[in-house]
Amino acid sequence: MSTQPGDPDIATPASLFDLSGRVAVVTGASSGLGLGFARALAGAGATVYAAARRVDRLTELARTDSRIVPVPCDVTRDADRTALVDRCYAESGRLDVLVNNAGRPGPPQAEQETDAEFHAILELNLLAGFHLATYAASRLPEGAHASYINISSVIGLVSTAPIGGASYAASKAGTLGLTRELAGQWGRRGIRVNAVVPGWFDTEMTDGLFGNEKSAGWVRRNTMLGRGGRTGEVDGAVLFLASDASSYMTGQTLVVDGGWTAR
Ligand SMILES: NC(=O)c1ccc[n+]([C@@H]2O[C@H](COP(=O)([O-])OP(=O)(O)OC[C@H]3O[C@@H](n4cnc5c(N)ncnc54)[C@H](OP(=O)(O)O)[C@@H]3O)[C@@H](O)[C@H]2O)c1
């Protein structure tokens, strides 16, 4: 069946990205990229449950938009994850978008990394998102649609030697495999699962990198656009994947890296 000009079912650019009436969770929303994601999704009309451990930061964020709900949550704790998803259903009756963004790097040198540290990074960067997604999927009513977005990293795609980190690379590469696998398992249930791969962005996590002229210069030299990313420059990719604009996309990886991996 072909569509005709004037067909009322043809989406407009604005309606494609409109999240009015939808409910989203963003983890790691107290700073950096996650804070931007929460604001962008709320700006598109969604009610956003902004989750992290630093509640003061979340409360400040919620003051900027009444659609943002601060939720104290350590995503490595099972009870916190369950409470987060349950709260969405109790207060808003649905959960349409899950952005697994909370994360941190491990030690840069493999020899410095203990088993305990390695496990802790996998627990936060990979397993927490897996458990949140499986619990959210278990609560999704039959016939409902959802979009889950996992934040990976260029370090999950390529080596960034001399900067890197074994557990971090493993967790971020694992996130991409997990994304494809969950997309395959859940596609017919109406759950889309995609990943976003940011390049280098100046956030708390990368303070040391951008605060040092030598390493900041290394980022500029090796990025096609000649600069690091600005916080906010990943928001469009997340909004796209969260919304109906990407309704036929699943199991994919969107790279937002200024050309870092295209060299
Ligand atoms: N910046 C980059 O260049 C870059 C590049 C590629 C990928 N990424 C990825 O992007 C994501 C966000 O990083 P960012 O750069 O925005 O760093 P950031 O500013 O340090 O933010 C990290 C966020 O994760 C939260 N978090 C950490 N541990 C948590 C826990 N146990 N439970 C709940 N929340 C937790 C932090 O909140 P609390 O401390 O308040 O809990 C914070 O909101 C991470 O997954 C990172 O790996 C970043």
mmCIF file of C-alpha atoms and ligand atoms in Angstrom:
data_model
loop_
_atom_site.group_PDB
_atom_site.id
_atom_site.type_symbol
_atom_site.label_atom_id
_atom_site.label_comp_id
_atom_site.label_asym_id
_atom_site.label_seq_id
_atom_site.Cartn_x
_atom_site.Cartn_y
_atom_site.Cartn_z
ATOM 1 C CA MET A 1 0.000 0.000 0.000
ATOM 2 C CA SER A 2 1.535 3.313 -1.016
ATOM 3 C CA THR A 3 1.083 6.479 0.956
ATOM 4 C CA GLN A 4 -0.459 9.496 -0.757
ATOM 5 C CA PRO A 5 0.225 13.202 -0.209
ATOM 6 C CA GLY A 6 -2.302 14.459 2.335
ATOM 7 C CA ASP A 7 -2.617 11.057 4.029
ATOM 8 C CA PRO A 8 -3.375 11.872 7.699
ATOM 9 C CA ASP A 9 -1.157 8.942 8.793
ATOM 10 C CA ILE A 10 2.001 10.531 7.368
ATOM 11 C CA ALA A 11 4.115 11.656 10.321
ATOM 12 C CA THR A 12 5.342 15.230 10.521
ATOM 13 C CA PRO A 13 8.933 15.949 11.592
ATOM 14 C CA ALA A 14 7.643 17.242 14.926
ATOM 15 C CA SER A 15 5.404 14.228 15.589
ATOM 16 C CA LEU A 16 8.262 11.808 14.819
ATOM 17 C CA PHE A 17 10.259 13.126 17.774
ATOM 18 C CA ASP A 18 7.327 13.930 20.071
ATOM 19 C CA LEU A 19 7.488 12.000 23.358
ATOM 20 C CA SER A 20 4.363 13.496 24.957
ATOM 21 C CA GLY A 21 2.694 10.955 27.216
ATOM 22 C CA ARG A 22 5.754 8.673 27.239
ATOM 23 C CA VAL A 23 7.731 7.760 30.321
ATOM 24 C CA ALA A 24 11.519 7.434 30.349
ATOM 25 C CA VAL A 25 14.232 6.386 32.786
ATOM 26 C CA VAL A 26 17.735 7.823 32.443
ATOM 27 C CA THR A 27 20.412 6.368 34.716
ATOM 28 C CA GLY A 28 23.460 8.425 35.590
ATOM 29 C CA ALA A 29 21.412 11.596 35.141
ATOM 30 C CA SER A 30 23.185 13.623 37.846
ATOM 31 C CA SER A 31 25.969 14.855 35.538
ATOM 32 C CA GLY A 32 27.552 14.807 32.104
ATOM 33 C CA LEU A 33 25.860 13.079 29.201
ATOM 34 C CA GLY A 34 23.007 11.585 31.258
ATOM 35 C CA LEU A 35 21.931 14.987 32.571
ATOM 36 C CA GLY A 36 21.652 16.144 28.960
ATOM 37 C CA PHE A 37 19.649 13.058 27.964
ATOM 38 C CA ALA A 38 17.163 13.663 30.791
ATOM 39 C CA ARG A 39 16.662 17.287 29.724
ATOM 40 C CA ALA A 40 16.336 16.391 26.038
ATOM 41 C CA LEU A 41 13.743 13.654 26.597
ATOM 42 C CA ALA A 42 11.761 15.873 28.977
ATOM 43 C CA GLY A 43 12.009 18.699 26.453
ATOM 44 C CA ALA A 44 10.424 16.385 23.870
ATOM 45 C CA GLY A 45 7.487 15.851 26.240
ATOM 46 C CA ALA A 46 8.368 12.707 28.213
ATOM 47 C CA THR A 47 8.115 12.299 31.959
ATOM 48 C CA VAL A 48 11.707 11.437 32.874
ATOM 49 C CA TYR A 49 12.734 9.491 35.961
ATOM 50 C CA ALA A 50 16.283 10.744 36.480
ATOM 51 C CA ALA A 51 18.276 8.203 38.479
ATOM 52 C CA ALA A 52 21.670 8.427 40.191
ATOM 53 C CA ARG A 53 23.216 8.406 43.676
ATOM 54 C CA ARG A 54 23.787 12.178 44.115
ATOM 55 C CA VAL A 55 20.255 13.269 44.976
ATOM 56 C CA ASP A 56 21.173 16.949 45.431
ATOM 57 C CA ARG A 57 22.243 17.082 41.769
ATOM 58 C CA LEU A 58 19.035 15.366 40.643
ATOM 59 C CA THR A 59 16.892 17.734 42.702
ATOM 60 C CA GLU A 60 18.663 20.686 41.073
ATOM 61 C CA LEU A 61 18.053 19.140 37.635
ATOM 62 C CA ALA A 62 14.360 18.574 38.388
ATOM 63 C CA ARG A 63 14.014 22.317 39.151
ATOM 64 C CA THR A 64 14.786 23.034 35.478
ATOM 65 C CA ASP A 65 11.835 20.995 34.156
ATOM 66 C CA SER A 66 8.728 19.833 36.004
ATOM 67 C CA ARG A 67 8.654 16.658 33.867
ATOM 68 C CA ILE A 68 11.892 15.440 35.495
ATOM 69 C CA VAL A 69 11.455 13.259 38.592
ATOM 70 C CA PRO A 70 14.582 12.745 40.717
ATOM 71 C CA VAL A 71 15.091 9.165 41.926
ATOM 72 C CA PRO A 72 17.926 8.181 44.283
ATOM 73 C CA CYS A 73 19.280 4.959 42.828
ATOM 74 C CA ASP A 74 22.485 2.965 42.908
ATOM 75 C CA VAL A 75 22.058 0.893 39.744
ATOM 76 C CA THR A 76 24.360 -1.823 41.059
ATOM 77 C CA ARG A 77 21.795 -2.592 43.794
ATOM 78 C CA ASP A 78 19.013 -4.941 42.814
ATOM 79 C CA ALA A 79 16.535 -3.371 45.256
ATOM 80 C CA ASP A 80 17.188 0.118 43.830
ATOM 81 C CA ARG A 81 16.717 -1.056 40.231
ATOM 82 C CA THR A 82 13.433 -2.785 41.049
ATOM 83 C CA ALA A 83 12.200 0.236 43.012
ATOM 84 C CA LEU A 84 13.039 2.544 40.076
ATOM 85 C CA VAL A 85 11.010 0.559 37.533
ATOM 86 C CA ASP A 86 8.181 -0.108 40.009
ATOM 87 C CA ARG A 87 7.951 3.615 40.763
ATOM 88 C CA CYS A 88 7.444 4.414 37.064
ATOM 89 C CA TYR A 89 4.543 1.964 36.910
ATOM 90 C CA ALA A 90 3.072 3.049 40.267
ATOM 91 C CA GLU A 91 3.129 6.771 39.421
ATOM 92 C CA SER A 92 2.892 6.877 35.623
ATOM 93 C CA GLY A 93 1.557 3.437 34.683
ATOM 94 C CA ARG A 94 4.175 2.793 31.999
ATOM 95 C CA LEU A 95 7.840 2.767 31.027
ATOM 96 C CA ASP A 96 8.522 3.420 27.343
ATOM 97 C CA VAL A 97 12.177 4.416 27.235
ATOM 98 C CA LEU A 98 15.137 3.166 29.254
ATOM 99 C CA VAL A 99 18.528 4.840 28.840
ATOM 100 C CA ASN A 100 21.277 2.790 30.492
ATOM 101 C CA ASN A 101 23.896 5.507 30.857
ATOM 102 C CA ALA A 102 25.429 5.198 34.359
ATOM 103 C CA GLY A 103 29.063 4.207 34.093
ATOM 104 C CA ARG A 104 32.638 4.865 35.087
ATOM 105 C CA PRO A 105 36.133 3.913 33.908
ATOM 106 C CA GLY A 106 38.479 1.488 35.659
ATOM 107 C CA PRO A 107 42.259 1.759 36.003
ATOM 108 C CA PRO A 108 44.032 2.488 32.697
ATOM 109 C CA GLN A 109 46.711 -0.216 32.964
ATOM 110 C CA ALA A 110 45.685 -3.906 32.875
ATOM 111 C CA GLU A 111 48.389 -4.908 35.371
ATOM 112 C CA GLN A 112 46.967 -2.441 37.920
ATOM 113 C CA GLU A 113 43.499 -3.930 37.746
ATOM 114 C CA THR A 114 42.459 -6.384 40.456
ATOM 115 C CA ASP A 115 39.745 -8.979 39.894
ATOM 116 C CA ALA A 116 37.512 -7.113 42.325
ATOM 117 C CA GLU A 117 37.913 -3.855 40.380
ATOM 118 C CA PHE A 118 37.293 -5.600 37.068
ATOM 119 C CA HIS A 119 34.093 -7.167 38.415
ATOM 120 C CA ALA A 120 32.930 -3.838 39.860
ATOM 121 C CA ILE A 121 33.258 -2.140 36.450
ATOM 122 C CA LEU A 122 31.356 -4.949 34.699
ATOM 123 C CA GLU A 123 28.717 -4.809 37.443
ATOM 124 C CA LEU A 124 28.102 -1.086 36.848
ATOM 125 C CA ASN A 125 28.725 -0.655 33.099
ATOM 126 C CA LEU A 126 27.243 -3.914 31.804
ATOM 127 C CA LEU A 127 25.265 -5.982 34.305
ATOM 128 C CA ALA A 128 23.258 -3.153 35.888
ATOM 129 C CA GLY A 129 21.838 -2.189 32.484
ATOM 130 C CA PHE A 130 21.122 -5.824 31.677
ATOM 131 C CA HIS A 131 19.184 -6.325 34.922
ATOM 132 C CA LEU A 132 17.299 -3.044 34.503
ATOM 133 C CA ALA A 133 16.338 -3.976 30.946
ATOM 134 C CA THR A 134 15.192 -7.494 31.837
ATOM 135 C CA TYR A 135 13.134 -6.228 34.775
ATOM 136 C CA ALA A 136 11.620 -3.401 32.707
ATOM 137 C CA ALA A 137 10.820 -5.910 29.916
ATOM 138 C CA SER A 138 9.201 -8.274 32.431
ATOM 139 C CA ARG A 139 6.815 -5.490 33.485
ATOM 140 C CA LEU A 140 5.969 -4.286 29.954
ATOM 141 C CA PRO A 141 2.324 -5.104 29.210
ATOM 142 C CA GLU A 142 1.638 -7.334 26.208
ATOM 143 C CA GLY A 143 1.165 -5.290 23.047
ATOM 144 C CA ALA A 144 3.050 -2.266 24.434
ATOM 145 C CA HIS A 145 6.151 -0.878 22.710
ATOM 146 C CA ALA A 146 9.398 0.246 24.281
ATOM 147 C CA SER A 147 12.845 1.527 23.321
ATOM 148 C CA TYR A 148 15.931 0.646 25.373
ATOM 149 C CA ILE A 149 19.158 2.552 24.710
ATOM 150 C CA ASN A 150 22.538 1.423 26.005
ATOM 151 C CA ILE A 151 25.383 3.922 26.205
ATOM 152 C CA SER A 152 28.603 2.265 25.105
ATOM 153 C CA SER A 153 31.857 4.012 24.078
ATOM 154 C CA VAL A 154 34.332 4.185 21.207
ATOM 155 C CA ILE A 155 36.492 2.043 23.505
ATOM 156 C CA GLY A 156 33.935 -0.714 22.898
ATOM 157 C CA LEU A 157 34.716 -0.529 19.151
ATOM 158 C CA VAL A 158 38.398 0.317 18.827
ATOM 159 C CA SER A 159 41.476 0.486 20.996
ATOM 160 C CA THR A 160 42.149 4.015 22.216
ATOM 161 C CA ALA A 161 45.726 3.275 23.250
ATOM 162 C CA PRO A 162 47.552 4.756 25.028
ATOM 163 C CA ILE A 163 44.380 5.693 26.929
ATOM 164 C CA GLY A 164 42.010 2.888 27.741
ATOM 165 C CA GLY A 165 41.232 0.369 30.464
ATOM 166 C CA ALA A 166 40.707 -3.376 30.205
ATOM 167 C CA SER A 167 37.508 -3.708 32.237
ATOM 168 C CA TYR A 168 36.060 -0.536 30.710
ATOM 169 C CA ALA A 169 36.746 -1.757 27.142
ATOM 170 C CA ALA A 170 35.324 -5.187 27.966
ATOM 171 C CA SER A 171 32.189 -3.682 29.516
ATOM 172 C CA LYS A 172 31.592 -1.307 26.609
ATOM 173 C CA ALA A 173 32.214 -3.963 23.924
ATOM 174 C CA GLY A 174 29.967 -6.322 25.914
ATOM 175 C CA THR A 175 27.261 -3.663 25.878
ATOM 176 C CA LEU A 176 27.206 -3.770 22.067
ATOM 177 C CA GLY A 177 26.842 -7.571 21.987
ATOM 178 C CA LEU A 178 24.185 -7.429 24.671
ATOM 179 C CA THR A 179 22.311 -4.775 22.699
ATOM 180 C CA ARG A 180 22.145 -6.961 19.574
ATOM 181 C CA GLU A 181 21.185 -10.046 21.575
ATOM 182 C CA LEU A 182 18.344 -8.374 23.505
ATOM 183 C CA ALA A 183 17.123 -6.772 20.265
ATOM 184 C CA GLY A 184 16.965 -10.240 18.709
ATOM 185 C CA GLN A 185 15.171 -11.788 21.670
ATOM 186 C CA TRP A 186 12.654 -8.980 22.160
ATOM 187 C CA GLY A 187 11.964 -7.559 18.676
ATOM 188 C CA ARG A 188 8.746 -9.485 18.212
ATOM 189 C CA ARG A 189 7.557 -8.290 21.621
ATOM 190 C CA GLY A 190 7.770 -4.671 20.472
ATOM 191 C CA ILE A 191 10.947 -3.807 22.383
ATOM 192 C CA ARG A 192 13.668 -2.104 20.357
ATOM 193 C CA VAL A 193 17.197 -2.156 21.783
ATOM 194 C CA ASN A 194 19.941 0.048 20.342
ATOM 195 C CA ALA A 195 23.294 1.387 21.466
ATOM 196 C CA VAL A 196 24.947 4.787 21.278
ATOM 197 C CA VAL A 197 28.719 5.079 21.067
ATOM 198 C CA PRO A 198 30.012 8.481 22.189
ATOM 199 C CA GLY A 199 33.532 9.597 21.342
ATOM 200 C CA TRP A 200 35.403 11.957 23.701
ATOM 201 C CA PHE A 201 33.242 14.381 25.672
ATOM 202 C CA ASP A 202 34.326 16.808 28.373
ATOM 203 C CA THR A 203 32.512 15.541 31.486
ATOM 204 C CA GLU A 204 33.455 14.669 35.080
ATOM 205 C CA MET A 205 34.606 11.282 33.817
ATOM 206 C CA THR A 206 37.121 12.812 31.401
ATOM 207 C CA ASP A 207 38.228 15.788 33.573
ATOM 208 C CA GLY A 208 41.792 14.496 33.628
ATOM 209 C CA LEU A 209 41.876 14.093 29.843
ATOM 210 C CA PHE A 210 40.493 17.502 28.866
ATOM 211 C CA GLY A 211 42.199 19.274 31.782
ATOM 212 C CA ASN A 212 45.601 18.309 30.388
ATOM 213 C CA GLU A 213 46.729 20.167 27.243
ATOM 214 C CA LYS A 214 48.746 17.194 25.978
ATOM 215 C CA SER A 215 45.869 14.698 26.096
ATOM 216 C CA ALA A 216 43.295 17.305 24.988
ATOM 217 C CA GLY A 217 45.523 17.968 21.958
ATOM 218 C CA TRP A 218 45.680 14.228 21.271
ATOM 219 C CA VAL A 219 41.852 14.155 21.132
ATOM 220 C CA ARG A 220 41.752 17.147 18.767
ATOM 221 C CA ARG A 221 44.432 15.719 16.452
ATOM 222 C CA ASN A 222 42.751 12.334 16.128
ATOM 223 C CA THR A 223 39.163 13.520 15.702
ATOM 224 C CA MET A 224 38.021 14.406 12.180
ATOM 225 C CA LEU A 225 36.065 17.411 13.428
ATOM 226 C CA GLY A 226 39.193 18.638 15.227
ATOM 227 C CA ARG A 227 37.639 18.898 18.700
ATOM 228 C CA GLY A 228 36.143 16.920 21.539
ATOM 229 C CA GLY A 229 32.375 16.583 21.773
ATOM 230 C CA ARG A 230 30.252 19.158 23.606
ATOM 231 C CA THR A 231 27.824 17.843 26.193
ATOM 232 C CA GLY A 232 24.497 17.945 24.403
ATOM 233 C CA GLU A 233 25.889 16.612 21.130
ATOM 234 C CA VAL A 234 24.745 13.053 21.931
ATOM 235 C CA ASP A 235 21.209 14.186 22.871
ATOM 236 C CA GLY A 236 19.978 14.050 19.270
ATOM 237 C CA ALA A 237 21.020 10.404 18.871
ATOM 238 C CA VAL A 238 19.267 9.426 22.108
ATOM 239 C CA LEU A 239 16.136 11.393 21.213
ATOM 240 C CA PHE A 240 16.097 9.746 17.782
ATOM 241 C CA LEU A 241 16.372 6.224 19.239
ATOM 242 C CA ALA A 242 13.822 6.960 21.982
ATOM 243 C CA SER A 243 11.217 8.249 19.557
ATOM 244 C CA ASP A 244 9.113 6.978 16.664
ATOM 245 C CA ALA A 245 11.679 8.532 14.306
ATOM 246 C CA SER A 246 13.608 5.248 14.717
ATOM 247 C CA SER A 247 10.599 2.902 14.823
ATOM 248 C CA TYR A 248 12.157 0.433 12.325
ATOM 249 C CA MET A 249 15.586 0.376 13.966
ATOM 250 C CA THR A 250 16.802 -2.201 16.427
ATOM 251 C CA GLY A 251 20.028 -3.990 17.358
ATOM 252 C CA GLN A 252 22.040 -1.072 15.956
ATOM 253 C CA THR A 253 24.914 1.078 17.110
ATOM 254 C CA LEU A 254 24.857 4.840 16.534
ATOM 255 C CA VAL A 255 28.342 6.318 16.680
ATOM 256 C CA VAL A 256 28.622 9.968 17.761
ATOM 257 C CA ASP A 257 32.363 10.554 17.840
ATOM 258 C CA GLY A 258 33.289 13.439 15.524
ATOM 259 C CA GLY A 259 34.821 10.882 13.164
ATOM 260 C CA TRP A 260 37.174 9.254 15.709
ATOM 261 C CA THR A 261 36.436 5.663 14.565
ATOM 262 C CA ALA A 262 36.143 6.528 10.852
ATOM 263 C CA ARG A 263 39.878 7.220 10.476
HETATM 264 N N1 LIG B 1 32.550 11.419 28.545
HETATM 265 C C1 LIG B 1 32.965 10.655 27.550
HETATM 266 O O1 LIG B 1 33.896 11.027 26.808
HETATM 267 C C2 LIG B 1 32.322 9.337 27.269
HETATM 268 C C3 LIG B 1 32.693 8.652 26.126
HETATM 269 C C4 LIG B 1 32.120 7.442 25.830
HETATM 270 C C5 LIG B 1 31.167 6.902 26.678
HETATM 271 N N2 LIG B 1 30.819 7.569 27.812
HETATM 272 C C6 LIG B 1 29.837 6.929 28.673
HETATM 273 O O2 LIG B 1 28.780 7.827 28.912
HETATM 274 C C7 LIG B 1 28.176 7.522 30.170
HETATM 275 C C8 LIG B 1 28.095 8.823 30.986
HETATM 276 O O3 LIG B 1 29.404 9.281 31.254
HETATM 277 P P1 LIG B 1 29.766 10.809 31.489
HETATM 278 O O4 LIG B 1 30.896 11.115 30.615
HETATM 279 O O5 LIG B 1 28.552 11.641 31.417
HETATM 280 O O6 LIG B 1 30.352 10.726 32.963
HETATM 281 P P2 LIG B 1 29.929 11.417 34.334
HETATM 282 O O7 LIG B 1 29.652 12.859 34.168
HETATM 283 O O8 LIG B 1 30.987 10.987 35.291
HETATM 284 O O9 LIG B 1 28.548 10.699 34.677
HETATM 285 C C9 LIG B 1 28.472 9.401 35.155
HETATM 286 C C10 LIG B 1 27.095 9.207 35.735
HETATM 287 O O10 LIG B 1 26.966 7.851 36.191
HETATM 288 C C11 LIG B 1 26.377 7.887 37.472
HETATM 289 N N3 LIG B 1 26.731 6.707 38.242
HETATM 290 C C12 LIG B 1 27.958 6.209 38.524
HETATM 291 N N4 LIG B 1 27.849 5.125 39.316
HETATM 292 C C13 LIG B 1 26.521 4.935 39.537
HETATM 293 C C14 LIG B 1 25.766 4.001 40.287
HETATM 294 N N5 LIG B 1 26.371 3.003 40.977
HETATM 295 N N6 LIG B 1 24.421 4.101 40.290
HETATM 296 C C15 LIG B 1 23.806 5.097 39.602
HETATM 297 N N7 LIG B 1 24.461 6.008 38.883
HETATM 298 C C16 LIG B 1 25.804 5.927 38.852
HETATM 299 C C17 LIG B 1 26.896 9.161 38.111
HETATM 300 O O11 LIG B 1 25.982 9.598 39.120
HETATM 301 P P3 LIG B 1 26.199 9.494 40.709
HETATM 302 O O12 LIG B 1 27.665 9.590 40.975
HETATM 303 O O13 LIG B 1 25.408 10.644 41.224
HETATM 304 O O14 LIG B 1 25.596 8.179 41.081
HETATM 305 C C18 LIG B 1 26.850 10.115 36.927
HETATM 306 O O15 LIG B 1 25.563 10.687 36.812
HETATM 307 C C19 LIG B 1 29.048 6.447 30.824
HETATM 308 O O16 LIG B 1 28.467 5.183 30.613
HETATM 309 C C20 LIG B 1 30.353 6.564 30.054
HETATM 310 O O17 LIG B 1 31.063 5.340 30.051
HETATM 311 C C21 LIG B 1 31.360 8.775 28.135
#
